Amino acid sequence: MMERVILFSLLISFLITVLLSPIFIPFLRRLKFGQSIREEGPKSHQKKSGTPTMGGILIVISILITTLIMMWKFSQPSWEIYLLLFVTLGYGLLGFLDDFIKIAFKRNLGLTSKQKLIGQIVIAIIFYIVLRTNEISTVITIPMTDFGLDLGWFYAVFIVFWLVGFSNAVNLTDGLDGLLSGTAAIAFGAFAIVAWSQSQYDISIFSFAIVGAVLGFLVFNAHPAKVFMGDTGSLALGGAIAAISILLKSEIILLVIGAVFVIETLSVILQVASFKTTGKRIFKMSPLHHHYELSGWSEWRVVVTFWAVGLLCSILGIYIEVWL
C-alpha cells in the first residue's frame, strides 16, 4: 500500500508540472519574464536571452499540492513535512524575489548578496528552532562507522551553514539546459530511498514529489530549453535537499549524494582563490560545467556526463547509508 502511495506522489507531481507548463510558459512569455544572460558567460549562451524564467514556480506549486494531497489522503502531515514545506517555500520565495528584481530591472542582478544571505540565514534559524523544539539529536554520525560527534550548541551554526551552503551550491549548478533538473531528480530519488529504508515514509513521499516535479519540468527544460527554473526553483531545491538530509540524520551522506553540487561549488571557490592570490585561473570558467563547455564539449555532452556522475554518486550514497 505505502509503495503505491509513494509512487503516486511521483506520478501526480510529474503530471501537474507537465500539464501546467504549456499554459504557464506562454504566460511568462507574455509578461516578458525572460532570462538576462551574463555578458561574461559563454558566448553561445547569448542566444538563450529572453527564454522564459521563473519556471521554478511550477516546481514549488507541484511539490506543495502533491505533498498535501498525499498526506491528507493517506495520513496526517507530520511536523517534518510542514517544516520541509516551510524551507522549500521560504527559499523559493527568496529566489522569486531575486528573479523578479532581475526581470524588473532587465539585468542579471537581483537581490544583493547581503540581502540574499540574510534571508537564507533567517530561514535556517527558524528551521533550527523548530528542530530543537522537537528535540532532534545534535549528533552528527560519520558514515560507515559507529562514531558520532555531538555538536551541542554548535549544531545551530552547522544547520545555518548546511542550508545556506547547499541552497547556493544547487543554485550554482543551474547553468545549462536540464543540468539541475536531472541531477536534482537523481539526488532526491536517492534520499527518497534512504527515507524509505528508515521508515520515514512522509519524507520519502515528499522526496518523490520533488522527483516527479523536476522530471516534469525537465520535459521543457532539456536542451534546447523552453523555460528556466531561475533562482525560484534552484534555491528551493537546495534548501529542501539540505533539510531532508538533516531530518534523516544523513547530513554527511549529502556530500556523496550531492557530490555534483559540492564539486560545482568547490570549482568556484578554487577559481576565485587562485585568481586573487596568483592572478591565474585554474579553469577556463567556473562553475565547472562552463569549463567543459569552453573546452569544446557540447552542452548536451556536459549535461549527460554530470547526470552520470550524479547517478554514480547517488548509488554509492545509498549503498553506504542503506546497506553498509
PDB file of C-alpha atoms in Angstrom:
ATOM      1  CA  MET A   1       0.000   0.000   0.000  1.00  0.00           C
ATOM      2  CA  MET A   2       2.639   2.520   1.057  1.00  0.00           C
ATOM      3  CA  GLU A   3       4.738   1.693  -2.014  1.00  0.00           C
ATOM      4  CA  ARG A   4       1.839   2.695  -4.259  1.00  0.00           C
ATOM      5  CA  VAL A   5       1.255   5.889  -2.280  1.00  0.00           C
ATOM      6  CA  ILE A   6       4.877   6.906  -2.721  1.00  0.00           C
ATOM      7  CA  LEU A   7       4.872   6.141  -6.443  1.00  0.00           C
ATOM      8  CA  PHE A   8       1.581   8.036  -6.834  1.00  0.00           C
ATOM      9  CA  SER A   9       3.272  11.107  -5.359  1.00  0.00           C
ATOM     10  CA  LEU A  10       5.888  10.959  -8.125  1.00  0.00           C
ATOM     11  CA  LEU A  11       3.271  10.466 -10.824  1.00  0.00           C
ATOM     12  CA  ILE A  12       0.942  13.217  -9.573  1.00  0.00           C
ATOM     13  CA  SER A  13       3.682  15.840  -9.273  1.00  0.00           C
ATOM     14  CA  PHE A  14       5.012  14.868 -12.712  1.00  0.00           C
ATOM     15  CA  LEU A  15       1.580  15.264 -14.303  1.00  0.00           C
ATOM     16  CA  ILE A  16       0.908  18.584 -12.555  1.00  0.00           C
ATOM     17  CA  THR A  17       4.141  20.052 -13.917  1.00  0.00           C
ATOM     18  CA  VAL A  18       3.744  18.585 -17.416  1.00  0.00           C
ATOM     19  CA  LEU A  19       0.111  19.694 -17.765  1.00  0.00           C
ATOM     20  CA  LEU A  20       0.594  23.197 -16.354  1.00  0.00           C
ATOM     21  CA  SER A  21       3.813  24.031 -18.198  1.00  0.00           C
ATOM     22  CA  PRO A  22       2.230  24.546 -21.664  1.00  0.00           C
ATOM     23  CA  ILE A  23      -0.102  27.082 -20.022  1.00  0.00           C
ATOM     24  CA  PHE A  24       2.434  28.706 -17.719  1.00  0.00           C
ATOM     25  CA  ILE A  25       5.336  29.124 -20.190  1.00  0.00           C
ATOM     26  CA  PRO A  26       3.340  31.266 -22.697  1.00  0.00           C
ATOM     27  CA  PHE A  27       2.047  33.266 -19.717  1.00  0.00           C
ATOM     28  CA  LEU A  28       5.646  34.019 -18.670  1.00  0.00           C
ATOM     29  CA  ARG A  29       6.463  34.962 -22.251  1.00  0.00           C
ATOM     30  CA  ARG A  30       3.529  37.393 -22.420  1.00  0.00           C
ATOM     31  CA  LEU A  31       4.722  39.004 -19.200  1.00  0.00           C
ATOM     32  CA  LYS A  32       8.170  39.267 -20.822  1.00  0.00           C
ATOM     33  CA  PHE A  33       9.715  37.345 -17.918  1.00  0.00           C
ATOM     34  CA  GLY A  34      12.765  36.451 -19.987  1.00  0.00           C
ATOM     35  CA  GLN A  35      16.221  35.476 -18.752  1.00  0.00           C
ATOM     36  CA  SER A  36      19.047  38.009 -18.956  1.00  0.00           C
ATOM     37  CA  ILE A  37      22.314  36.297 -19.836  1.00  0.00           C
ATOM     38  CA  ARG A  38      25.589  37.378 -18.205  1.00  0.00           C
ATOM     39  CA  GLU A  39      27.850  39.161 -20.667  1.00  0.00           C
ATOM     40  CA  GLU A  40      30.876  37.442 -19.118  1.00  0.00           C
ATOM     41  CA  GLY A  41      29.321  33.998 -19.629  1.00  0.00           C
ATOM     42  CA  PRO A  42      29.942  31.695 -22.615  1.00  0.00           C
ATOM     43  CA  LYS A  43      29.107  33.497 -25.876  1.00  0.00           C
ATOM     44  CA  SER A  44      26.985  30.544 -27.005  1.00  0.00           C
ATOM     45  CA  HIS A  45      24.558  31.332 -24.198  1.00  0.00           C
ATOM     46  CA  GLN A  46      23.623  34.757 -25.580  1.00  0.00           C
ATOM     47  CA  LYS A  47      21.064  33.139 -27.872  1.00  0.00           C
ATOM     48  CA  LYS A  48      19.206  31.974 -24.745  1.00  0.00           C
ATOM     49  CA  SER A  49      18.470  35.553 -23.754  1.00  0.00           C
ATOM     50  CA  GLY A  50      14.740  36.102 -23.458  1.00  0.00           C
ATOM     51  CA  THR A  51      13.906  32.460 -22.666  1.00  0.00           C
ATOM     52  CA  PRO A  52      11.143  32.495 -20.016  1.00  0.00           C
ATOM     53  CA  THR A  53      12.469  32.068 -16.485  1.00  0.00           C
ATOM     54  CA  MET A  54      10.931  31.682 -13.018  1.00  0.00           C
ATOM     55  CA  GLY A  55       9.674  28.243 -14.061  1.00  0.00           C
ATOM     56  CA  GLY A  56      10.631  27.144 -10.569  1.00  0.00           C
ATOM     57  CA  ILE A  57       7.223  28.482  -9.525  1.00  0.00           C
ATOM     58  CA  LEU A  58       5.731  25.418 -11.230  1.00  0.00           C
ATOM     59  CA  ILE A  59       8.088  23.093  -9.387  1.00  0.00           C
ATOM     60  CA  VAL A  60       7.249  24.585  -5.995  1.00  0.00           C
ATOM     61  CA  ILE A  61       3.487  24.564  -6.689  1.00  0.00           C
ATOM     62  CA  SER A  62       3.648  20.935  -7.830  1.00  0.00           C
ATOM     63  CA  ILE A  63       5.576  19.889  -4.712  1.00  0.00           C
ATOM     64  CA  LEU A  64       3.160  21.732  -2.418  1.00  0.00           C
ATOM     65  CA  ILE A  65      -0.035  20.381  -4.000  1.00  0.00           C
ATOM     66  CA  THR A  66       1.227  16.810  -4.317  1.00  0.00           C
ATOM     67  CA  THR A  67       2.595  16.610  -0.773  1.00  0.00           C
ATOM     68  CA  LEU A  68      -0.568  17.969   0.826  1.00  0.00           C
ATOM     69  CA  ILE A  69      -2.823  15.721  -1.281  1.00  0.00           C
ATOM     70  CA  MET A  70      -0.854  12.606  -0.411  1.00  0.00           C
ATOM     71  CA  MET A  71      -0.562  13.493   3.266  1.00  0.00           C
ATOM     72  CA  TRP A  72      -4.199  14.371   3.816  1.00  0.00           C
ATOM     73  CA  LYS A  73      -5.410  11.447   1.704  1.00  0.00           C
ATOM     74  CA  PHE A  74      -3.390   8.752   3.447  1.00  0.00           C
ATOM     75  CA  SER A  75      -2.151  10.210   6.743  1.00  0.00           C
ATOM     76  CA  GLN A  76      -1.963  13.379   8.778  1.00  0.00           C
ATOM     77  CA  PRO A  77       1.019  15.549   7.785  1.00  0.00           C
ATOM     78  CA  SER A  78       3.840  15.278  10.308  1.00  0.00           C
ATOM     79  CA  TRP A  79       5.722  18.265  11.688  1.00  0.00           C
ATOM     80  CA  GLU A  80       8.636  17.220   9.493  1.00  0.00           C
ATOM     81  CA  ILE A  81       6.505  17.686   6.373  1.00  0.00           C
ATOM     82  CA  TYR A  82       5.351  21.130   7.468  1.00  0.00           C
ATOM     83  CA  LEU A  83       8.974  22.042   8.171  1.00  0.00           C
ATOM     84  CA  LEU A  84      10.151  20.782   4.782  1.00  0.00           C
ATOM     85  CA  LEU A  85       7.407  22.758   3.056  1.00  0.00           C
ATOM     86  CA  PHE A  86       8.386  25.848   5.053  1.00  0.00           C
ATOM     87  CA  VAL A  87      12.018  25.593   3.943  1.00  0.00           C
ATOM     88  CA  THR A  88      11.089  24.872   0.320  1.00  0.00           C
ATOM     89  CA  LEU A  89       8.587  27.724   0.137  1.00  0.00           C
ATOM     90  CA  GLY A  90      10.862  30.067   2.097  1.00  0.00           C
ATOM     91  CA  TYR A  91      13.867  29.600  -0.142  1.00  0.00           C
ATOM     92  CA  GLY A  92      11.589  29.539  -3.180  1.00  0.00           C
ATOM     93  CA  LEU A  93      10.147  32.926  -2.176  1.00  0.00           C
ATOM     94  CA  LEU A  94      13.661  34.301  -1.699  1.00  0.00           C
ATOM     95  CA  GLY A  95      14.554  33.064  -5.181  1.00  0.00           C
ATOM     96  CA  PHE A  96      11.337  34.536  -6.583  1.00  0.00           C
ATOM     97  CA  LEU A  97      12.244  37.974  -5.242  1.00  0.00           C
ATOM     98  CA  ASP A  98      15.716  37.629  -6.737  1.00  0.00           C
ATOM     99  CA  ASP A  99      14.317  36.591 -10.126  1.00  0.00           C
ATOM    100  CA  PHE A 100      11.647  39.274 -10.142  1.00  0.00           C
ATOM    101  CA  ILE A 101      14.146  42.058  -9.429  1.00  0.00           C
ATOM    102  CA  LYS A 102      16.374  40.770 -12.236  1.00  0.00           C
ATOM    103  CA  ILE A 103      13.470  40.831 -14.670  1.00  0.00           C
ATOM    104  CA  ALA A 104      12.011  44.152 -13.482  1.00  0.00           C
ATOM    105  CA  PHE A 105      15.341  45.921 -13.980  1.00  0.00           C
ATOM    106  CA  LYS A 106      16.275  43.935 -17.119  1.00  0.00           C
ATOM    107  CA  ARG A 107      19.679  42.955 -15.785  1.00  0.00           C
ATOM    108  CA  ASN A 108      21.348  39.848 -14.448  1.00  0.00           C
ATOM    109  CA  LEU A 109      21.424  41.171 -10.879  1.00  0.00           C
ATOM    110  CA  GLY A 110      18.720  40.569  -8.309  1.00  0.00           C
ATOM    111  CA  LEU A 111      18.913  40.818  -4.569  1.00  0.00           C
ATOM    112  CA  THR A 112      22.272  41.922  -3.235  1.00  0.00           C
ATOM    113  CA  SER A 113      24.492  39.190  -1.806  1.00  0.00           C
ATOM    114  CA  LYS A 114      23.877  40.591   1.674  1.00  0.00           C
ATOM    115  CA  GLN A 115      20.086  40.624   1.294  1.00  0.00           C
ATOM    116  CA  LYS A 116      20.028  37.076  -0.031  1.00  0.00           C
ATOM    117  CA  LEU A 117      22.349  35.820   2.714  1.00  0.00           C
ATOM    118  CA  ILE A 118      20.276  37.422   5.477  1.00  0.00           C
ATOM    119  CA  GLY A 119      17.119  35.807   4.089  1.00  0.00           C
ATOM    120  CA  GLN A 120      18.787  32.400   3.879  1.00  0.00           C
ATOM    121  CA  ILE A 121      20.116  32.658   7.433  1.00  0.00           C
ATOM    122  CA  VAL A 122      16.746  33.719   8.885  1.00  0.00           C
ATOM    123  CA  ILE A 123      15.015  30.699   7.313  1.00  0.00           C
ATOM    124  CA  ALA A 124      17.784  28.410   8.582  1.00  0.00           C
ATOM    125  CA  ILE A 125      17.494  29.781  12.129  1.00  0.00           C
ATOM    126  CA  ILE A 126      13.725  29.209  12.173  1.00  0.00           C
ATOM    127  CA  PHE A 127      14.355  25.693  10.876  1.00  0.00           C
ATOM    128  CA  TYR A 128      16.805  25.075  13.735  1.00  0.00           C
ATOM    129  CA  ILE A 129      14.400  26.422  16.367  1.00  0.00           C
ATOM    130  CA  VAL A 130      11.671  24.020  15.206  1.00  0.00           C
ATOM    131  CA  LEU A 131      14.162  21.144  15.241  1.00  0.00           C
ATOM    132  CA  ARG A 132      15.205  21.856  18.815  1.00  0.00           C
ATOM    133  CA  THR A 133      11.574  22.294  19.867  1.00  0.00           C
ATOM    134  CA  ASN A 134      11.028  18.732  18.655  1.00  0.00           C
ATOM    135  CA  GLU A 135      14.212  17.595  20.417  1.00  0.00           C
ATOM    136  CA  ILE A 136      16.048  16.324  17.350  1.00  0.00           C
ATOM    137  CA  SER A 137      19.511  14.956  18.095  1.00  0.00           C
ATOM    138  CA  THR A 138      22.512  17.265  17.706  1.00  0.00           C
ATOM    139  CA  VAL A 139      24.786  14.311  16.945  1.00  0.00           C
ATOM    140  CA  ILE A 140      26.421  14.070  13.532  1.00  0.00           C
ATOM    141  CA  THR A 141      27.123  10.461  12.597  1.00  0.00           C
ATOM    142  CA  ILE A 142      30.092   9.548  10.412  1.00  0.00           C
ATOM    143  CA  PRO A 143      29.014   7.063   7.688  1.00  0.00           C
ATOM    144  CA  MET A 144      30.440   3.529   7.834  1.00  0.00           C
ATOM    145  CA  THR A 145      31.467   3.995  11.471  1.00  0.00           C
ATOM    146  CA  ASP A 146      29.864   3.894  14.889  1.00  0.00           C
ATOM    147  CA  PHE A 147      31.356   7.294  15.644  1.00  0.00           C
ATOM    148  CA  GLY A 148      29.039  10.195  16.351  1.00  0.00           C
ATOM    149  CA  LEU A 149      30.001  13.770  17.217  1.00  0.00           C
ATOM    150  CA  ASP A 150      27.618  15.737  19.451  1.00  0.00           C
ATOM    151  CA  LEU A 151      27.849  19.339  18.290  1.00  0.00           C
ATOM    152  CA  GLY A 152      25.694  20.686  21.118  1.00  0.00           C
ATOM    153  CA  TRP A 153      25.010  24.405  20.676  1.00  0.00           C
ATOM    154  CA  PHE A 154      27.314  24.474  17.634  1.00  0.00           C
ATOM    155  CA  TYR A 155      24.673  22.424  15.821  1.00  0.00           C
ATOM    156  CA  ALA A 156      22.845  25.715  15.200  1.00  0.00           C
ATOM    157  CA  VAL A 157      25.879  27.010  13.285  1.00  0.00           C
ATOM    158  CA  PHE A 158      26.052  23.744  11.363  1.00  0.00           C
ATOM    159  CA  ILE A 159      22.374  23.998  10.371  1.00  0.00           C
ATOM    160  CA  VAL A 160      22.814  27.538   9.064  1.00  0.00           C
ATOM    161  CA  PHE A 161      25.965  26.556   7.168  1.00  0.00           C
ATOM    162  CA  TRP A 162      24.281  23.461   5.691  1.00  0.00           C
ATOM    163  CA  LEU A 163      21.104  25.170   4.483  1.00  0.00           C
ATOM    164  CA  VAL A 164      22.807  28.303   3.186  1.00  0.00           C
ATOM    165  CA  GLY A 165      25.685  26.333   1.673  1.00  0.00           C
ATOM    166  CA  PHE A 166      23.605  23.800  -0.217  1.00  0.00           C
ATOM    167  CA  SER A 167      20.959  26.264  -1.381  1.00  0.00           C
ATOM    168  CA  ASN A 168      23.781  28.227  -3.016  1.00  0.00           C
ATOM    169  CA  ALA A 169      25.546  25.079  -4.264  1.00  0.00           C
ATOM    170  CA  VAL A 170      22.427  23.869  -6.059  1.00  0.00           C
ATOM    171  CA  ASN A 171      21.877  27.389  -7.390  1.00  0.00           C
ATOM    172  CA  LEU A 172      25.384  27.380  -8.935  1.00  0.00           C
ATOM    173  CA  THR A 173      24.637  24.085 -10.699  1.00  0.00           C
ATOM    174  CA  ASP A 174      21.720  25.623 -12.597  1.00  0.00           C
ATOM    175  CA  GLY A 175      23.722  26.848 -15.574  1.00  0.00           C
ATOM    176  CA  LEU A 176      22.933  24.560 -18.520  1.00  0.00           C
ATOM    177  CA  ASP A 177      19.710  23.267 -20.049  1.00  0.00           C
ATOM    178  CA  GLY A 178      18.475  20.350 -17.966  1.00  0.00           C
ATOM    179  CA  LEU A 179      21.594  20.144 -15.796  1.00  0.00           C
ATOM    180  CA  LEU A 180      19.989  20.880 -12.447  1.00  0.00           C
ATOM    181  CA  SER A 181      16.655  19.238 -13.296  1.00  0.00           C
ATOM    182  CA  GLY A 182      18.395  15.933 -13.975  1.00  0.00           C
ATOM    183  CA  THR A 183      20.908  15.988 -11.139  1.00  0.00           C
ATOM    184  CA  ALA A 184      18.216  17.089  -8.673  1.00  0.00           C
ATOM    185  CA  ALA A 185      15.887  14.260  -9.738  1.00  0.00           C
ATOM    186  CA  ILE A 186      18.681  11.752  -9.147  1.00  0.00           C
ATOM    187  CA  ALA A 187      19.714  13.184  -5.768  1.00  0.00           C
ATOM    188  CA  PHE A 188      16.178  13.498  -4.386  1.00  0.00           C
ATOM    189  CA  GLY A 189      15.409   9.998  -5.648  1.00  0.00           C
ATOM    190  CA  ALA A 190      18.375   8.719  -3.645  1.00  0.00           C
ATOM    191  CA  PHE A 191      17.148  10.440  -0.486  1.00  0.00           C
ATOM    192  CA  ALA A 192      13.652   9.080  -1.097  1.00  0.00           C
ATOM    193  CA  ILE A 193      15.154   5.583  -0.957  1.00  0.00           C
ATOM    194  CA  VAL A 194      17.141   6.441   2.180  1.00  0.00           C
ATOM    195  CA  ALA A 195      13.973   7.799   3.824  1.00  0.00           C
ATOM    196  CA  TRP A 196      12.078   4.641   2.840  1.00  0.00           C
ATOM    197  CA  SER A 197      14.794   2.451   4.371  1.00  0.00           C
ATOM    198  CA  GLN A 198      14.390   4.378   7.644  1.00  0.00           C
ATOM    199  CA  SER A 199      10.574   4.011   7.516  1.00  0.00           C
ATOM    200  CA  GLN A 200      10.356   7.799   7.207  1.00  0.00           C
ATOM    201  CA  TYR A 201       7.523   7.479   4.708  1.00  0.00           C
ATOM    202  CA  ASP A 202       6.377  11.102   4.881  1.00  0.00           C
ATOM    203  CA  ILE A 203       9.827  12.310   3.887  1.00  0.00           C
ATOM    204  CA  SER A 204      10.002   9.642   1.169  1.00  0.00           C
ATOM    205  CA  ILE A 205       6.677  10.876  -0.266  1.00  0.00           C
ATOM    206  CA  PHE A 206       7.932  14.462  -0.171  1.00  0.00           C
ATOM    207  CA  SER A 207      11.197  13.495  -1.885  1.00  0.00           C
ATOM    208  CA  PHE A 208       9.429  11.564  -4.632  1.00  0.00           C
ATOM    209  CA  ALA A 209       7.073  14.512  -5.133  1.00  0.00           C
ATOM    210  CA  ILE A 210      10.147  16.613  -5.882  1.00  0.00           C
ATOM    211  CA  VAL A 211      11.491  13.930  -8.248  1.00  0.00           C
ATOM    212  CA  GLY A 212       8.228  13.984 -10.197  1.00  0.00           C
ATOM    213  CA  ALA A 213       8.124  17.789 -10.283  1.00  0.00           C
ATOM    214  CA  VAL A 214      11.666  18.214 -11.629  1.00  0.00           C
ATOM    215  CA  LEU A 215      11.266  15.376 -14.143  1.00  0.00           C
ATOM    216  CA  GLY A 216       8.099  17.028 -15.408  1.00  0.00           C
ATOM    217  CA  PHE A 217       9.983  20.301 -15.629  1.00  0.00           C
ATOM    218  CA  LEU A 218      12.831  18.564 -17.464  1.00  0.00           C
ATOM    219  CA  VAL A 219      10.465  17.814 -20.340  1.00  0.00           C
ATOM    220  CA  PHE A 220      10.512  21.547 -21.104  1.00  0.00           C
ATOM    221  CA  ASN A 221      13.937  22.389 -19.647  1.00  0.00           C
ATOM    222  CA  ALA A 222      16.012  19.869 -21.624  1.00  0.00           C
ATOM    223  CA  HIS A 223      18.174  21.279 -24.422  1.00  0.00           C
ATOM    224  CA  PRO A 224      17.062  23.466 -26.094  1.00  0.00           C
ATOM    225  CA  ALA A 225      15.254  24.771 -23.005  1.00  0.00           C
ATOM    226  CA  LYS A 226      11.842  26.353 -23.413  1.00  0.00           C
ATOM    227  CA  VAL A 227      11.929  27.599 -19.825  1.00  0.00           C
ATOM    228  CA  PHE A 228      14.438  28.069 -16.995  1.00  0.00           C
ATOM    229  CA  MET A 229      13.659  27.427 -13.325  1.00  0.00           C
ATOM    230  CA  GLY A 230      15.553  30.511 -12.127  1.00  0.00           C
ATOM    231  CA  ASP A 231      16.561  31.096  -8.529  1.00  0.00           C
ATOM    232  CA  THR A 232      12.937  30.395  -7.561  1.00  0.00           C
ATOM    233  CA  GLY A 233      13.494  26.734  -8.298  1.00  0.00           C
ATOM    234  CA  SER A 234      17.193  26.279  -7.578  1.00  0.00           C
ATOM    235  CA  LEU A 235      17.182  27.896  -4.128  1.00  0.00           C
ATOM    236  CA  ALA A 236      14.029  25.965  -3.175  1.00  0.00           C
ATOM    237  CA  LEU A 237      15.584  22.658  -4.251  1.00  0.00           C
ATOM    238  CA  GLY A 238      18.863  23.421  -2.478  1.00  0.00           C
ATOM    239  CA  GLY A 239      17.144  24.265   0.779  1.00  0.00           C
ATOM    240  CA  ALA A 240      14.912  21.205   0.508  1.00  0.00           C
ATOM    241  CA  ILE A 241      17.704  18.674  -0.039  1.00  0.00           C
ATOM    242  CA  ALA A 242      19.752  20.090   2.864  1.00  0.00           C
ATOM    243  CA  ALA A 243      16.691  19.973   5.135  1.00  0.00           C
ATOM    244  CA  ILE A 244      15.919  16.374   4.130  1.00  0.00           C
ATOM    245  CA  SER A 245      19.462  15.255   4.926  1.00  0.00           C
ATOM    246  CA  ILE A 246      19.197  16.846   8.387  1.00  0.00           C
ATOM    247  CA  LEU A 247      15.809  15.326   9.210  1.00  0.00           C
ATOM    248  CA  LEU A 248      17.052  11.891   8.141  1.00  0.00           C
ATOM    249  CA  LYS A 249      20.242  12.406  10.198  1.00  0.00           C
ATOM    250  CA  SER A 250      22.117  11.683   6.972  1.00  0.00           C
ATOM    251  CA  GLU A 251      23.879  15.015   6.821  1.00  0.00           C
ATOM    252  CA  ILE A 252      27.316  13.778   5.804  1.00  0.00           C
ATOM    253  CA  ILE A 253      25.946  11.436   3.152  1.00  0.00           C
ATOM    254  CA  LEU A 254      24.648  14.514   1.326  1.00  0.00           C
ATOM    255  CA  LEU A 255      28.273  15.229   0.430  1.00  0.00           C
ATOM    256  CA  VAL A 256      28.224  11.939  -1.509  1.00  0.00           C
ATOM    257  CA  ILE A 257      24.714  12.010  -2.997  1.00  0.00           C
ATOM    258  CA  GLY A 258      25.052  15.715  -3.775  1.00  0.00           C
ATOM    259  CA  ALA A 259      28.672  15.458  -4.946  1.00  0.00           C
ATOM    260  CA  VAL A 260      27.919  17.270  -8.210  1.00  0.00           C
ATOM    261  CA  PHE A 261      26.663  20.303  -6.266  1.00  0.00           C
ATOM    262  CA  VAL A 262      29.713  20.168  -3.996  1.00  0.00           C
ATOM    263  CA  ILE A 263      32.153  19.930  -6.926  1.00  0.00           C
ATOM    264  CA  GLU A 264      30.489  22.832  -8.733  1.00  0.00           C
ATOM    265  CA  THR A 265      30.828  24.985  -5.615  1.00  0.00           C
ATOM    266  CA  LEU A 266      34.436  23.975  -4.998  1.00  0.00           C
ATOM    267  CA  SER A 267      35.308  24.913  -8.583  1.00  0.00           C
ATOM    268  CA  VAL A 268      34.049  28.453  -7.944  1.00  0.00           C
ATOM    269  CA  ILE A 269      35.893  28.725  -4.604  1.00  0.00           C
ATOM    270  CA  LEU A 270      39.161  27.453  -6.105  1.00  0.00           C
ATOM    271  CA  GLN A 271      38.826  29.723  -9.137  1.00  0.00           C
ATOM    272  CA  VAL A 272      38.300  32.837  -7.029  1.00  0.00           C
ATOM    273  CA  ALA A 273      41.043  31.908  -4.548  1.00  0.00           C
ATOM    274  CA  SER A 274      43.553  31.192  -7.308  1.00  0.00           C
ATOM    275  CA  PHE A 275      42.823  34.387  -9.207  1.00  0.00           C
ATOM    276  CA  LYS A 276      43.036  36.560  -6.092  1.00  0.00           C
ATOM    277  CA  THR A 277      46.278  35.009  -4.839  1.00  0.00           C
ATOM    278  CA  THR A 278      48.163  34.290  -8.086  1.00  0.00           C
ATOM    279  CA  GLY A 279      46.281  36.206 -10.765  1.00  0.00           C
ATOM    280  CA  LYS A 280      45.781  32.945 -12.653  1.00  0.00           C
ATOM    281  CA  ARG A 281      42.650  30.907 -13.294  1.00  0.00           C
ATOM    282  CA  ILE A 282      42.503  27.153 -12.729  1.00  0.00           C
ATOM    283  CA  PHE A 283      39.511  26.660 -15.024  1.00  0.00           C
ATOM    284  CA  LYS A 284      38.570  28.347 -18.286  1.00  0.00           C
ATOM    285  CA  MET A 285      35.425  29.466 -16.454  1.00  0.00           C
ATOM    286  CA  SER A 286      33.574  28.475 -13.299  1.00  0.00           C
ATOM    287  CA  PRO A 287      31.324  26.805 -12.242  1.00  0.00           C
ATOM    288  CA  LEU A 288      32.914  23.658 -13.633  1.00  0.00           C
ATOM    289  CA  HIS A 289      30.261  22.918 -16.264  1.00  0.00           C
ATOM    290  CA  HIS A 290      31.325  26.088 -18.144  1.00  0.00           C
ATOM    291  CA  HIS A 291      34.949  24.885 -18.178  1.00  0.00           C
ATOM    292  CA  TYR A 292      33.948  21.809 -20.173  1.00  0.00           C
ATOM    293  CA  GLU A 293      31.784  23.899 -22.490  1.00  0.00           C
ATOM    294  CA  LEU A 294      34.726  26.172 -23.285  1.00  0.00           C
ATOM    295  CA  SER A 295      36.916  23.082 -23.727  1.00  0.00           C
ATOM    296  CA  GLY A 296      34.821  22.111 -26.740  1.00  0.00           C
ATOM    297  CA  TRP A 297      32.201  19.817 -25.234  1.00  0.00           C
ATOM    298  CA  SER A 298      28.655  20.232 -26.471  1.00  0.00           C
ATOM    299  CA  GLU A 299      26.150  21.421 -23.892  1.00  0.00           C
ATOM    300  CA  TRP A 300      24.291  18.118 -24.061  1.00  0.00           C
ATOM    301  CA  ARG A 301      27.505  16.129 -23.514  1.00  0.00           C
ATOM    302  CA  VAL A 302      28.325  18.151 -20.398  1.00  0.00           C
ATOM    303  CA  VAL A 303      24.820  17.690 -19.005  1.00  0.00           C
ATOM    304  CA  VAL A 304      24.676  13.932 -19.604  1.00  0.00           C
ATOM    305  CA  THR A 305      28.155  13.475 -18.110  1.00  0.00           C
ATOM    306  CA  PHE A 306      27.165  15.363 -14.965  1.00  0.00           C
ATOM    307  CA  TRP A 307      23.962  13.302 -14.745  1.00  0.00           C
ATOM    308  CA  ALA A 308      26.056  10.130 -14.941  1.00  0.00           C
ATOM    309  CA  VAL A 309      28.394  11.343 -12.197  1.00  0.00           C
ATOM    310  CA  GLY A 310      25.387  12.292 -10.060  1.00  0.00           C
ATOM    311  CA  LEU A 311      23.841   8.858 -10.589  1.00  0.00           C
ATOM    312  CA  LEU A 312      27.033   7.011  -9.629  1.00  0.00           C
ATOM    313  CA  CYS A 313      27.470   9.163  -6.513  1.00  0.00           C
ATOM    314  CA  SER A 314      23.838   8.620  -5.525  1.00  0.00           C
ATOM    315  CA  ILE A 315      24.162   4.848  -5.901  1.00  0.00           C
ATOM    316  CA  LEU A 316      27.290   4.988  -3.741  1.00  0.00           C
ATOM    317  CA  GLY A 317      25.480   7.119  -1.153  1.00  0.00           C
ATOM    318  CA  ILE A 318      22.544   4.717  -0.994  1.00  0.00           C
ATOM    319  CA  TYR A 319      24.914   1.773  -0.661  1.00  0.00           C
ATOM    320  CA  ILE A 320      26.781   3.423   2.219  1.00  0.00           C
ATOM    321  CA  GLU A 321      23.673   4.631   4.035  1.00  0.00           C
ATOM    322  CA  VAL A 322      21.294   1.731   3.479  1.00  0.00           C
ATOM    323  CA  TRP A 323      23.345  -1.435   3.072  1.00  0.00           C
ATOM    324  CA  LEU A 324      26.595  -0.863   4.954  1.00  0.00           C
TER     325      LEU A 324
END
